[in-house]
Short mmCIF file of C-alpha atoms in Angstrom, two decimals:
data_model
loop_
_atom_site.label_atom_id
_atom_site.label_comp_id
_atom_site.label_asym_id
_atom_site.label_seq_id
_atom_site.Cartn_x
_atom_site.Cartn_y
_atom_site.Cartn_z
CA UNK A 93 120.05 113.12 117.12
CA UNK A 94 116.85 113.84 115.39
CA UNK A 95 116.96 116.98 113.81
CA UNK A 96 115.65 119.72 111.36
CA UNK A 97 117.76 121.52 108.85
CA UNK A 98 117.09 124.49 106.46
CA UNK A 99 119.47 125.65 103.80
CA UNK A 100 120.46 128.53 103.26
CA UNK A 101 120.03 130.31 106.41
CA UNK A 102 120.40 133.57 104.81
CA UNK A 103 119.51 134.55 101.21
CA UNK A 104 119.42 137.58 99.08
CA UNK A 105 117.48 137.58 95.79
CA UNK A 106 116.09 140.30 93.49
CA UNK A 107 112.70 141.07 92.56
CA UNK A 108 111.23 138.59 89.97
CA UNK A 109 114.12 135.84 90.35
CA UNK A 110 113.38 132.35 91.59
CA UNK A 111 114.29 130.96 95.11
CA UNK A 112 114.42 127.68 95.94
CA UNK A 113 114.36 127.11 100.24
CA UNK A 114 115.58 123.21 101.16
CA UNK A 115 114.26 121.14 104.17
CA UNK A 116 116.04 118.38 105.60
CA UNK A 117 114.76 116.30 108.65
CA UNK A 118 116.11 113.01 110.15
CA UNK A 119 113.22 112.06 112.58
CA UNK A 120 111.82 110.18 110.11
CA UNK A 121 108.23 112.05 110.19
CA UNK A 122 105.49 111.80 107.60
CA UNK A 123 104.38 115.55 108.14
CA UNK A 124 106.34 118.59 107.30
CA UNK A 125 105.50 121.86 106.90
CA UNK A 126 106.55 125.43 105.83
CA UNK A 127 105.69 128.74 107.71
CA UNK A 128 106.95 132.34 107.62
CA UNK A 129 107.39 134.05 110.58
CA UNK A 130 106.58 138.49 110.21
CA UNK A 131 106.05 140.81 113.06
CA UNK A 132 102.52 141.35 114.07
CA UNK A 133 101.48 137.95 112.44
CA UNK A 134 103.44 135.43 114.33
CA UNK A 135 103.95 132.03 112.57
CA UNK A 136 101.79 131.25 109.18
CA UNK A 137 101.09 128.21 107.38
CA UNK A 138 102.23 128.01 103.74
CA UNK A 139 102.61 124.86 102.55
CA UNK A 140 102.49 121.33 104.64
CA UNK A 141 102.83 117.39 103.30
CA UNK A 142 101.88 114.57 104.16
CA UNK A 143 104.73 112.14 102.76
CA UNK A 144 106.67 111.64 99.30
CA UNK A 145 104.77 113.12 96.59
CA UNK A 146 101.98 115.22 98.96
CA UNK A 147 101.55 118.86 98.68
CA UNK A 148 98.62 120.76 100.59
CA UNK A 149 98.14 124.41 100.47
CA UNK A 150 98.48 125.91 103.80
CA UNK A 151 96.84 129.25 104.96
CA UNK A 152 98.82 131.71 102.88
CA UNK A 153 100.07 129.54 100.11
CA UNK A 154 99.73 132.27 96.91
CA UNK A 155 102.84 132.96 95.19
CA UNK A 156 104.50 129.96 96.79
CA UNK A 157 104.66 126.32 95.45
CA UNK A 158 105.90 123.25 97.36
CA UNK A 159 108.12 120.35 96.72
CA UNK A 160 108.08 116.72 98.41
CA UNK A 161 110.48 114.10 96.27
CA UNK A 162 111.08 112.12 99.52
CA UNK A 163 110.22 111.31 103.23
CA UNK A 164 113.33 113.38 104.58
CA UNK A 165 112.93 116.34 101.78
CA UNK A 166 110.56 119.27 101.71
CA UNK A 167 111.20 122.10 99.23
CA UNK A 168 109.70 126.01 99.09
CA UNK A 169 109.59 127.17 96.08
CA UNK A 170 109.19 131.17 94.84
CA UNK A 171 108.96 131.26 91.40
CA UNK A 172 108.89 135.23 91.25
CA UNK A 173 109.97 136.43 93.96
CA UNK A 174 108.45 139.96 95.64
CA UNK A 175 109.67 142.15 98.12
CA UNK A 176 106.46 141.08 100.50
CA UNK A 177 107.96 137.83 100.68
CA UNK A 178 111.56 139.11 102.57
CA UNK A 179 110.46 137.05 106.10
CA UNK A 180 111.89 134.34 107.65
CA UNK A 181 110.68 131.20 107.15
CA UNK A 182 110.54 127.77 108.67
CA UNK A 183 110.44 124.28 107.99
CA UNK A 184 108.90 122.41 110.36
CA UNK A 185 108.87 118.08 110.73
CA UNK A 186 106.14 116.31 112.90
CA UNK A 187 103.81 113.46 114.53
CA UNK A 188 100.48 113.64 115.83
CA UNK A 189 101.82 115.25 118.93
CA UNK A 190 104.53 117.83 118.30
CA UNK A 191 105.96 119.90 115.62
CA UNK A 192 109.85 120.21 115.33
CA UNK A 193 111.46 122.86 113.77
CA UNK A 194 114.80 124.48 112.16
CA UNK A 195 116.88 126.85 112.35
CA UNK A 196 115.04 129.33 109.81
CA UNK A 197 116.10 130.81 106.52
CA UNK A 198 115.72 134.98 106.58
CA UNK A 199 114.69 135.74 103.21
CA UNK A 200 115.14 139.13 102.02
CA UNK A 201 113.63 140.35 98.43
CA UNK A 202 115.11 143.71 97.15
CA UNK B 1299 89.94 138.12 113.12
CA UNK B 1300 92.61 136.70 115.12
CA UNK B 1301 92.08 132.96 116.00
CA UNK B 1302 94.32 132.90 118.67
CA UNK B 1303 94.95 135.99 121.36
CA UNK B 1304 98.21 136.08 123.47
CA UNK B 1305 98.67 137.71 126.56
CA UNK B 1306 100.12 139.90 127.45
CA UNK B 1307 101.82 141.26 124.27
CA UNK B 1308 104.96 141.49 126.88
CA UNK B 1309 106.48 141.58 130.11
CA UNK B 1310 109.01 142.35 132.65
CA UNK B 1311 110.25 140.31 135.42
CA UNK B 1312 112.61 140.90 138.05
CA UNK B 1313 114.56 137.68 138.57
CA UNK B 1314 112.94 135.43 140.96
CA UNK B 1315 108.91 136.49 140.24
CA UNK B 1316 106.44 134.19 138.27
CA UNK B 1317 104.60 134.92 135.28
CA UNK B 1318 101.76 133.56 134.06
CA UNK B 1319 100.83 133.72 129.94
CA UNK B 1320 97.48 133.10 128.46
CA UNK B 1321 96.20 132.08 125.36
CA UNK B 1322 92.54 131.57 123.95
CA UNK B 1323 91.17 130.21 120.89
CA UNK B 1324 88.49 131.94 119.08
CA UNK B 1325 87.36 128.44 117.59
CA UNK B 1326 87.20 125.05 118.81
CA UNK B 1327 90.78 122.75 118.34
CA UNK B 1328 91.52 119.59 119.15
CA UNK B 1329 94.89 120.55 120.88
CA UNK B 1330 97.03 122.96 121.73
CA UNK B 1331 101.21 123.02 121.85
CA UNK B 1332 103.59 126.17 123.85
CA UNK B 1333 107.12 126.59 121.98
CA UNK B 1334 110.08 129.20 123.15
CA UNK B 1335 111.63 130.94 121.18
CA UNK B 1336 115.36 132.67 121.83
CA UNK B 1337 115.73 136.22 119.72
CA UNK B 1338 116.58 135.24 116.15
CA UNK B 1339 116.06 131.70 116.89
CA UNK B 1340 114.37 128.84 116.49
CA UNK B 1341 111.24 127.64 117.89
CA UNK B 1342 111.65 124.83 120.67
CA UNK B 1343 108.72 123.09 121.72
CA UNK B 1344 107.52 123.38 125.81
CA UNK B 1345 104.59 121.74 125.84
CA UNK B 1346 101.97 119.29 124.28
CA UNK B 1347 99.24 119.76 126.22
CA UNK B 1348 95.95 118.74 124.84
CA UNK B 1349 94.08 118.86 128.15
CA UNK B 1350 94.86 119.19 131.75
CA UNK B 1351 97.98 120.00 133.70
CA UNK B 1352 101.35 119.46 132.94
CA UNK B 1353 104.68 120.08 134.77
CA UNK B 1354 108.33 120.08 133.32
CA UNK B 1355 110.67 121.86 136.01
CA UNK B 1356 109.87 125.52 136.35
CA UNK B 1357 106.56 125.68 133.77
CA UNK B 1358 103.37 124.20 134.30
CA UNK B 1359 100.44 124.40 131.17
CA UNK B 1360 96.98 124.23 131.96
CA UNK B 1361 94.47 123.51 129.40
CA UNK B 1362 91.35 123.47 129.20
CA UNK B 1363 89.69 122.99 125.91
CA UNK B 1364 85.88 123.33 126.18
CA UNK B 1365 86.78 126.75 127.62
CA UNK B 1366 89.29 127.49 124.61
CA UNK B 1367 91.93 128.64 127.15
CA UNK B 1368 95.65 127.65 128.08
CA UNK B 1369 97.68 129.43 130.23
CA UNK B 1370 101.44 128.64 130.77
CA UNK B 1371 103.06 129.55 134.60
CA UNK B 1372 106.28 130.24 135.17
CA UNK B 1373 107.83 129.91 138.29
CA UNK B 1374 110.85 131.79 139.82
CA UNK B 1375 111.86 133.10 136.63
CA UNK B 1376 115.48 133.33 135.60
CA UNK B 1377 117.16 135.17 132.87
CA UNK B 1378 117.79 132.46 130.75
CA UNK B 1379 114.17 132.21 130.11
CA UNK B 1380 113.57 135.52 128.93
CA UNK B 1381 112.45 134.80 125.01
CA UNK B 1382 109.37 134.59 122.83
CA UNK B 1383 106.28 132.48 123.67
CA UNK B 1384 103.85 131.43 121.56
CA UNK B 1385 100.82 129.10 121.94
CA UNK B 1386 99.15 127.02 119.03
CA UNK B 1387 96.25 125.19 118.35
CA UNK B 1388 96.08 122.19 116.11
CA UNK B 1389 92.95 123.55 114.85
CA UNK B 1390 91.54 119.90 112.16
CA UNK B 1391 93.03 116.56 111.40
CA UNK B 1392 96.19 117.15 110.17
CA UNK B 1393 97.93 118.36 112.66
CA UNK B 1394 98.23 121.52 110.95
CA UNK B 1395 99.03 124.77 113.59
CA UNK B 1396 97.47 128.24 113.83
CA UNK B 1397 99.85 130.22 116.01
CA UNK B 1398 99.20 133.43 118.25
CA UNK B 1399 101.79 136.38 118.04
CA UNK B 1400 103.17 135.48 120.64
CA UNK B 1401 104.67 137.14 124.55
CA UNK B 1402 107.87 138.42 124.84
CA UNK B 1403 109.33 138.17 128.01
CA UNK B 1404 112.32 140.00 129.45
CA UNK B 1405 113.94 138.94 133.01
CA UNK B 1406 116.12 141.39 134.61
CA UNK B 1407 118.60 140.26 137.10
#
């Protein structure tokens, strides 16, 4: 079955460290995509790609980078991480019709 | 502002009664997409529903894109459905999503 997967779904970091968020998907889609979900704001954009090798920068992509070494592989990176960025976030794979999403990872930066 | 505007922000059904949510778009989009979401979960999509009327079981999505609306109808509600909604627009090419904050629904037995 065609699925999404996030690792780790729950993860604890301290101010300043780096945190690496891993995307798998198996339905063999060229998009993916990275959002983070907060109350008040719903979903938001960070970081999408197109296929191996493609970053774009989404709607909020500051103090985020993104990773892309493969079709099934989509990596969030925070290289310093703040407390603003304790969310939960989601990787998302999809066509030109429909977005499929995981599980979520809840991020929280103390 | 806000590109997209839910409503309403929630509601409260008694088992059985319909509810209808809305959603408009503050810009133009080429489509639009409805996804459920379960409390701590993930989101499952409900509908693609660039234009018209579609019908899966209990919900039916209307669209209607040159008036920036959609409006998802639920019909004899059950408490299995009670959850998060949230409409988005694919807003350029590139199927990239801008999402509204979304109704939370609660059905009571």
């Amino acid at each position: 079955e065609a699925a999404v997967t996030q690792s780790p779904r729950n993860k604890v970091a301290v101010t300043g460290g780096k945190v690496t968020l891993s995307c798998n998907q198996t339905n063999n889609h060229n998009n993916m995509y990275w959002y983070r979900q907060d109350t008040g704001h719903g979903l938001r954009l960070i970081h999408y790609s197109y296929g191996a090798g493609s970053t774009e920068k989404g709607d909020i992509p500051d103090g985020y980078k993104a990773s892309r070494p493969s079709q099934e592989n989509f990596s969030l990176i925070l290289e310093l991480a703040t407390p603003s960025q304790t969310s939960v976030y989601f990787c998302a794979s999809g066509d030109a019709y429909e977005q499929y999403f995981g599980p979520g990872t809840r991020l929280t930066v103390l | 502002g806000q590109q997209v505007q839910q409503s309403p922000t929630s509601l409260v059904l008694q088992e059985g009664e319909n509810a209808e949510l809305q959603c408009n778009f503050s810009t133009s989009l080429n489509s639009m997409q409805w996804f459920y979401q379960r409390p701590g979960g993930s989101l499952i999509s409900v509908f693609y529903n660039p234009s018209g009327t579609k019908q899966s079981g209990r919900l039916t999505s209307t669209t209607v894109i040159k008036e920036r609306r959609s409006s998802l109808h639920i019909s004899s509600s059950q408490i299995t459905d009670s959850g998060t909604y949230l409409c988005a627009m694919e807003r350029d090419m590139g199927y990239k999503l801008t999402f509204g904050t979304g109704t939370s629904l609660l059905v009571d037995p």
